[in-house]
Short mmCIF file of C-alpha atoms in Angstrom, two decimals:
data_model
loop_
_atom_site.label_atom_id
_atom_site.label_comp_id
_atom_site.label_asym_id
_atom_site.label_seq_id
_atom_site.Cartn_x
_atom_site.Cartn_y
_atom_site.Cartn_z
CA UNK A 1257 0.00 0.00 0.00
CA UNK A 1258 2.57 2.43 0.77
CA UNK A 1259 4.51 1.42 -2.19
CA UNK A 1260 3.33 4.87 -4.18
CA UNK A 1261 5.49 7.24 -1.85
CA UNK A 1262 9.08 7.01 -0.05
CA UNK A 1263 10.09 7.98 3.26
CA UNK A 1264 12.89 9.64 3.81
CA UNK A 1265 14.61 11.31 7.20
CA UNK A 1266 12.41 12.44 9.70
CA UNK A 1267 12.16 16.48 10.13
CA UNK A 1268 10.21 17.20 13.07
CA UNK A 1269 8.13 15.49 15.94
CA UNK A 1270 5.64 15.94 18.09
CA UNK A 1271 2.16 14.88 19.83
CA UNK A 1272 1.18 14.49 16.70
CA UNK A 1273 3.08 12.30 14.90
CA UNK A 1274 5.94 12.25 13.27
CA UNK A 1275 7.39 14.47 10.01
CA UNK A 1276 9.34 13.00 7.26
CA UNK A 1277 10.63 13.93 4.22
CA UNK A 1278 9.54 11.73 1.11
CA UNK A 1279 9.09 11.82 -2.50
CA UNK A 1280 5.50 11.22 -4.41
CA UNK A 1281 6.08 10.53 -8.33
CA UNK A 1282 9.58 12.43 -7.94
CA UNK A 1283 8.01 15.45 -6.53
CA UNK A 1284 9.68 16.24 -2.79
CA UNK A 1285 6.66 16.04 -0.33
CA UNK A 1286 6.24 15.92 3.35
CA UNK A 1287 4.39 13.10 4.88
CA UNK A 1288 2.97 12.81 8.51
CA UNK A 1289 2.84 9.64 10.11
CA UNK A 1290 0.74 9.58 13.03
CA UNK A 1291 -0.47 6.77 14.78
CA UNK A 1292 -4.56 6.71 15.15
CA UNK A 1293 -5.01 3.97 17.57
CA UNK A 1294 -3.33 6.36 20.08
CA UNK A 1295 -5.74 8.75 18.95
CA UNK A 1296 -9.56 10.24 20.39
CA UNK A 1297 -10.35 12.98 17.88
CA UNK A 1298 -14.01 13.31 18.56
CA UNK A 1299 -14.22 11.73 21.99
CA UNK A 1300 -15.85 8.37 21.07
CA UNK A 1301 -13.10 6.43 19.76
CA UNK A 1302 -14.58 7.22 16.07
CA UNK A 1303 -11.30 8.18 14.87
CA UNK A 1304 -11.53 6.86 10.98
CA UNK A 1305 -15.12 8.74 10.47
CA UNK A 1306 -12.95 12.07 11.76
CA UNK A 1307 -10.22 12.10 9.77
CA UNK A 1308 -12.14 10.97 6.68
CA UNK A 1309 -14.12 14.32 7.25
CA UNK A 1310 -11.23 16.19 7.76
CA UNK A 1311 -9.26 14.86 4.50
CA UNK A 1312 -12.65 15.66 2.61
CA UNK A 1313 -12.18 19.28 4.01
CA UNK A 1314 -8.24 19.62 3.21
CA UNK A 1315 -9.14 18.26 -0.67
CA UNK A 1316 -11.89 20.55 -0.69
CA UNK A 1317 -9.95 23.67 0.32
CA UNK A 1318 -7.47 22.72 -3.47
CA UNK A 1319 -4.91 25.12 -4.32
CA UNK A 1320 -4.85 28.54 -2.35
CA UNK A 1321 -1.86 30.70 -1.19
CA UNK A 1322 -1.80 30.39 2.20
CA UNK A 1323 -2.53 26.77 2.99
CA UNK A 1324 0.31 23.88 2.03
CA UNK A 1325 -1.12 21.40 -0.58
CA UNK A 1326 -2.50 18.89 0.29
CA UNK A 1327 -1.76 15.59 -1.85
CA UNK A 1328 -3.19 12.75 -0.27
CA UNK A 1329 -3.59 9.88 2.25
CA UNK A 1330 -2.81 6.37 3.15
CA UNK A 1331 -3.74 4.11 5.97
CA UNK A 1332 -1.44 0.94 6.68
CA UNK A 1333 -3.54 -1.07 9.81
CA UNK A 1334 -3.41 1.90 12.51
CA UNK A 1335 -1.01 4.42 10.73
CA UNK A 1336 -2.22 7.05 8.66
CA UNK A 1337 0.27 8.92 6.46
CA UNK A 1338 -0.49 12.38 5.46
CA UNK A 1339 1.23 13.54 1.82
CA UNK A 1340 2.05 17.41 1.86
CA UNK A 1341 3.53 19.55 -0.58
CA UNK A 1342 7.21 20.15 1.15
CA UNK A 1343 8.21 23.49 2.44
CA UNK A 1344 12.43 23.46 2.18
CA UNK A 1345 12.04 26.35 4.91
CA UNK A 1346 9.10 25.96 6.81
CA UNK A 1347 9.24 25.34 9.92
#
């Protein structure tokens, strides 16, 4: 499943999840990994049904100047990876 992206060094941590650079179709990206089953988004456990709505927001929102790209999503068992357009000096 995760075959469509690499993972690279990480660049940044935190309660999250963790930050790594990575590469989608050649294209530098960042990609979040954060663990869900450690997650309560909504306060009943319902953490897919959140973060489904919230991806369907971010893909909504497309292209505007002041909000990073966002590229996609993939879930491996409890990991969810997040694919961002990378900022070289973001921080």
């Amino acid at each position: 499943m995760l075959a469509w992206f690499g993972l690279f060094g990480r660049i940044g941590s935190g309660t999250g999840g963790e930050v790594f650079k990575g590469k989608w179709r050649s294209i530098p990206v960042a990609i979040k990994r954060i663990d869900i089953s450690r997650l309560d988004l909504d306060g009943s456990n319902n953490n897919n049904d959140s973060l489904r709505r919230e991806f369907e927001m971010m893909a909504k929102v497309g292209n505007h100047p002041h909000i990073i790209p966002f590229i996609g999503v993939c879930k491996d068992d409890c990991i969810v990876y997040i694919v961002m357009k990378l900022c070289e000096q973001g921080s």
